[in-house]
Amino acid sequence: MTAMDTPLLEASDVSVRYRIRGRSRRGSRYLTALDGVSLSWRAGETLALVGESGSGKSTLGRVLLGLIAPTGGTVRYGTQPLTGAVRRRLSREVQLIFQDPYQSLNPRSTVGAQVLAGLQIHRIGAPGVERTAIGLAALSAAGLNPPEVFWHRYPHQLSGGERQRVVIAGAMALGPTALVCDEPVSALDVSVRAQVLNVLADLRAERGLSLLFITHDVSLARQMSNRIIVLYRGRIVEEGPTATVLADPQHDYTKRLLAAVPTVPAR
Ligand SMILES: Nc1ncnc2c1ncn2[C@@H]1O[C@H](COP(=O)(O)OP(=O)(O)O)[C@@H](O)[C@H]1O
Ligand SMILES: [Mg+2]
């Protein structure tokens, strides 16, 4: 068995129902966000999860990370179900990056303080000089140079692209083996998207990270993944190597997603 065959995270027949406001005559109302989803994200793999808004992508990302419990089915990290101890390890080893860096950053705290707080929570490095060095190196790796300058800034003193780099740096400081990126550039100006994507691609290549790239944008999936999973109304409708799926989509929904993408001339 090679590293590529080892499952990093696996979902088996996972369903998630959200309880929603309002009551029907028979009691609470529910919305089925995921319905019998099974997938395997293999170690070292760059996997894209694609689907329109509301298809259940973020829910699936959060279930895989143990942030919400599935209503049915199981998630395994490697071979282990997500018990408390496994979840704690998972919360350090697999980092989540959201669409909106403001969701992840505290407006009242400097970049340095936030990076240090993450290291402290996960008890990485010795307090003081060692943690600061880890944090500065992470800022630098995320393209925030010189890192000492960014260390003392507050989120509002940064551009959108810089804020997302800070989030990436905070995640990378923890030494993860994998990243789940949930629409990581959707809130950014088109002009800075490519830069942030490059940072992610470079980190992935340099550190051999596994990447789960969640997006509604098929052109980003094309750019950022080797394998693609298409989610439609909480179900997987198609999956396979990115090039194959996008060259010859089998499902109507995938065809429609592709049709919504302006064609970019080959480079
Ligand atoms: N906390 C929640 N409570 C109720 N419904 C939710 C909640 N989170 C998401 N949903 C609903 O679940 C469905 C899937 O949402 P989501 O996973 O966010 O999809 P996506 O990320 O693909 O846009 C949507 O219909 C959404 O409105
Ligand atoms: Mg989402």
XYZ file of C-alpha atoms and ligand atoms in Angstrom:
295
model
C 0.000 0.000 0.000
C 1.524 3.333 -1.016
C 0.922 6.618 0.812
C -1.469 7.592 -1.966
C -3.767 4.683 -1.137
C -3.961 5.461 2.559
C -7.215 7.180 3.408
C -6.704 10.454 5.235
C -10.384 11.057 5.911
C -13.230 8.805 4.927
C -16.962 9.327 4.981
C -19.251 6.294 4.839
C -22.905 6.843 4.040
C -22.912 10.185 5.823
C -26.136 12.126 6.193
C -26.731 15.472 7.851
C -30.128 16.900 8.611
C -30.479 20.380 10.017
C -33.409 21.251 12.187
C -34.938 24.372 10.766
C -37.259 27.040 12.055
C -40.952 26.513 11.917
C -42.974 23.444 12.674
C -45.020 21.203 10.537
C -48.082 19.482 11.962
C -45.966 16.439 12.680
C -43.289 18.293 14.678
C -39.914 19.848 13.856
C -38.927 20.457 10.266
C -35.645 19.276 8.868
C -33.517 20.058 5.888
C -31.404 17.259 4.475
C -28.032 18.827 3.662
C -26.192 15.549 3.001
C -27.767 12.297 1.967
C -25.700 9.119 2.013
C -22.325 10.553 1.061
C -19.336 8.215 0.908
C -15.906 9.407 -0.063
C -12.275 8.779 0.588
C -9.747 11.608 0.656
C -6.389 9.944 0.299
C -3.148 11.099 1.912
C -1.233 13.417 -0.406
C -4.211 13.890 -2.656
C -5.511 17.192 -4.000
C -9.230 16.692 -4.077
C -11.843 19.204 -5.192
C -15.401 19.249 -3.931
C -17.571 21.074 -6.429
C -21.214 22.052 -6.453
C -23.504 25.044 -6.581
C -24.297 27.087 -3.504
C -26.413 25.058 -1.074
C -25.293 21.673 -2.404
C -23.800 20.731 0.981
C -20.098 21.375 0.405
C -19.406 23.294 3.612
C -21.473 20.834 5.606
C -19.398 17.977 4.220
C -16.151 19.816 5.028
C -17.300 20.383 8.594
C -18.459 16.805 9.052
C -15.113 15.493 7.818
C -13.356 17.684 10.389
C -15.625 16.513 13.178
C -17.035 20.018 13.658
C -20.575 18.753 13.227
C -21.756 15.253 13.959
C -23.458 13.433 11.108
C -27.077 12.432 11.599
C -26.208 9.104 10.022
C -23.109 7.290 8.815
C -19.517 7.525 10.014
C -16.366 9.519 9.448
C -12.940 8.045 9.993
C -9.598 9.776 10.324
C -7.191 7.222 8.928
C -8.750 4.079 10.354
C -10.196 5.662 13.468
C -13.699 6.954 14.193
C -13.836 10.549 15.401
C -13.787 10.107 19.154
C -12.675 12.960 21.419
C -8.952 12.179 21.333
C -8.961 11.592 17.576
C -10.867 14.845 17.011
C -8.291 16.784 19.011
C -5.483 15.356 16.905
C -7.498 16.044 13.761
C -8.057 19.663 14.813
C -4.318 20.230 14.704
C -3.320 18.022 11.786
C -6.041 19.081 9.360
C -6.648 22.818 9.222
C -9.712 24.573 7.833
C -9.492 27.780 5.822
C -12.737 29.666 5.244
C -13.945 31.935 2.541
C -14.016 35.034 4.699
C -10.826 35.734 6.634
C -12.829 38.002 8.960
C -14.594 34.898 10.245
C -11.267 33.446 11.345
C -9.514 36.593 12.579
C -10.113 38.569 15.741
C -10.324 42.269 14.802
C -8.981 43.333 18.207
C -5.860 41.258 18.178
C -2.614 41.624 16.242
C -1.507 39.092 13.657
C 1.309 37.923 15.930
C -0.971 37.474 18.933
C -3.384 35.378 16.885
C -0.696 33.143 15.469
C 0.753 32.678 18.965
C -2.697 31.862 20.368
C -3.034 28.970 17.904
C 0.364 27.614 18.887
C -0.542 27.913 22.547
C -3.868 26.103 22.140
C -2.117 23.198 20.470
C 0.934 23.419 22.760
C 3.356 23.696 19.870
C 6.852 25.023 20.608
C 8.074 26.630 23.816
C 6.409 29.906 24.835
C 8.449 32.955 23.894
C 11.230 32.974 21.363
C 10.518 29.546 19.899
C 6.824 30.169 19.249
C 7.554 33.582 17.810
C 10.096 32.049 15.433
C 7.573 29.426 14.293
C 4.970 32.144 13.731
C 7.303 34.441 11.814
C 8.425 31.580 9.590
C 4.782 30.746 8.851
C 3.997 34.352 7.877
C 6.979 34.351 5.594
C 5.955 31.033 4.026
C 2.529 32.527 3.328
C 4.208 35.383 1.459
C 3.947 38.048 4.171
C 7.400 39.553 4.030
C 9.121 40.840 5.991
C 7.117 38.919 8.600
C 8.122 41.252 11.477
C 6.166 44.055 9.811
C 2.964 42.019 9.595
C 3.378 40.578 13.094
C 2.294 43.837 14.750
C -0.569 44.697 12.422
C -4.282 44.429 13.111
C -6.604 42.757 10.595
C -8.080 46.106 9.469
C -4.601 47.280 8.512
C -4.314 44.502 5.944
C -5.715 44.005 2.470
C -8.136 41.134 1.847
C -5.399 39.061 0.254
C -3.046 39.709 3.173
C -5.744 38.729 5.656
C -6.271 35.420 3.920
C -2.491 34.888 3.939
C -2.520 35.489 7.703
C -5.195 32.811 8.067
C -3.103 30.451 5.943
C -0.008 31.274 8.020
C -1.900 30.648 11.260
C -2.932 27.253 9.922
C 0.543 26.388 8.618
C 2.215 27.362 11.912
C 0.498 24.342 13.463
C 2.335 22.009 11.092
C -0.738 20.413 9.514
C -0.523 17.490 7.128
C -3.658 18.618 5.306
C -5.785 21.665 4.568
C -9.500 21.919 3.907
C -9.976 25.148 1.946
C -13.634 26.171 1.792
C -14.041 28.727 -1.028
C -10.716 30.260 0.051
C -10.630 32.986 -2.606
C -14.328 33.642 -3.215
C -14.363 36.758 -1.026
C -11.217 38.192 -2.617
C -10.743 40.608 -5.484
C -10.059 38.794 -8.719
C -6.660 40.503 -8.885
C -5.388 38.835 -5.704
C -7.039 35.435 -6.138
C -4.219 34.009 -8.224
C -1.648 35.063 -5.632
C -3.460 33.338 -2.786
C -4.013 30.226 -4.912
C -0.303 30.203 -5.705
C 0.552 30.359 -2.011
C -1.677 27.340 -1.411
C -0.270 25.438 -4.386
C 3.319 26.190 -3.346
C 2.750 25.141 0.268
C 1.057 21.991 -0.933
C 3.996 21.101 -3.149
C 6.712 22.056 -0.635
C 5.181 20.268 2.349
C 3.420 17.432 0.559
C 0.121 18.586 2.043
C -3.130 16.868 1.283
C -5.630 19.424 0.034
C -9.411 19.393 -0.031
C -10.439 22.328 -2.150
C -14.109 23.258 -1.830
C -15.500 25.528 -4.517
C -18.553 26.365 -6.615
C -16.169 27.398 -9.379
C -15.230 24.555 -11.724
C -12.335 26.531 -13.197
C -10.715 26.711 -9.746
C -11.284 23.002 -9.236
C -9.592 22.384 -12.569
C -6.612 24.423 -11.468
C -6.321 23.080 -7.926
C -7.156 19.371 -8.015
C -6.218 15.958 -9.353
C -9.541 14.407 -8.507
C -12.961 15.935 -8.374
C -16.169 15.091 -6.554
C -19.380 16.748 -7.715
C -22.040 17.329 -5.099
C -25.650 18.044 -6.022
C -28.361 18.530 -3.432
C -26.404 16.678 -0.790
C -25.451 13.708 -2.950
C -22.361 12.810 -4.928
C -23.396 12.652 -8.563
C -20.017 12.239 -10.188
C -16.372 11.746 -9.297
C -13.107 10.911 -10.969
C -9.798 12.330 -12.143
C -10.266 16.075 -12.730
C -9.169 15.973 -16.350
C -11.513 13.079 -17.142
C -14.568 14.486 -15.397
C -14.175 17.926 -16.925
C -13.381 16.659 -20.424
C -16.256 14.194 -20.477
C -18.815 14.907 -17.768
C -21.380 12.116 -17.383
C -23.978 13.834 -15.288
C -26.221 16.637 -16.572
C -25.534 18.681 -13.472
C -21.766 18.564 -14.065
C -22.384 19.630 -17.650
C -24.427 22.564 -16.422
C -21.747 23.570 -13.923
C -19.212 23.462 -16.724
C -21.433 25.455 -19.045
C -21.599 28.193 -16.398
C -17.833 28.642 -16.590
C -16.447 31.000 -19.177
C -13.946 29.039 -21.216
C -10.382 30.092 -20.622
C -7.951 29.612 -23.475
C -5.356 26.935 -22.716
C -2.051 28.334 -21.475
N -26.757 25.526 10.457
C -27.688 25.301 9.525
N -28.999 25.208 9.843
C -29.939 24.955 8.902
N -29.678 24.775 7.603
C -28.363 24.865 7.204
C -27.321 25.140 8.137
N -26.134 25.159 7.446
C -26.449 24.924 6.172
N -27.778 24.751 5.999
C -28.468 24.414 4.755
O -27.943 23.198 4.282
C -27.779 23.200 2.876
C -26.314 22.980 2.517
O -25.575 24.084 2.995
P -23.989 24.186 2.827
O -23.365 22.948 3.336
O -23.579 25.469 3.436
O -23.837 24.236 1.233
P -22.699 24.893 0.313
O -21.466 25.043 1.147
O -22.552 23.947 -0.826
O -23.231 26.212 -0.137
C -28.311 24.555 2.406
O -29.648 24.387 2.016
C -28.203 25.415 3.645
O -29.172 26.441 3.621
Mg -20.270 26.708 1.541
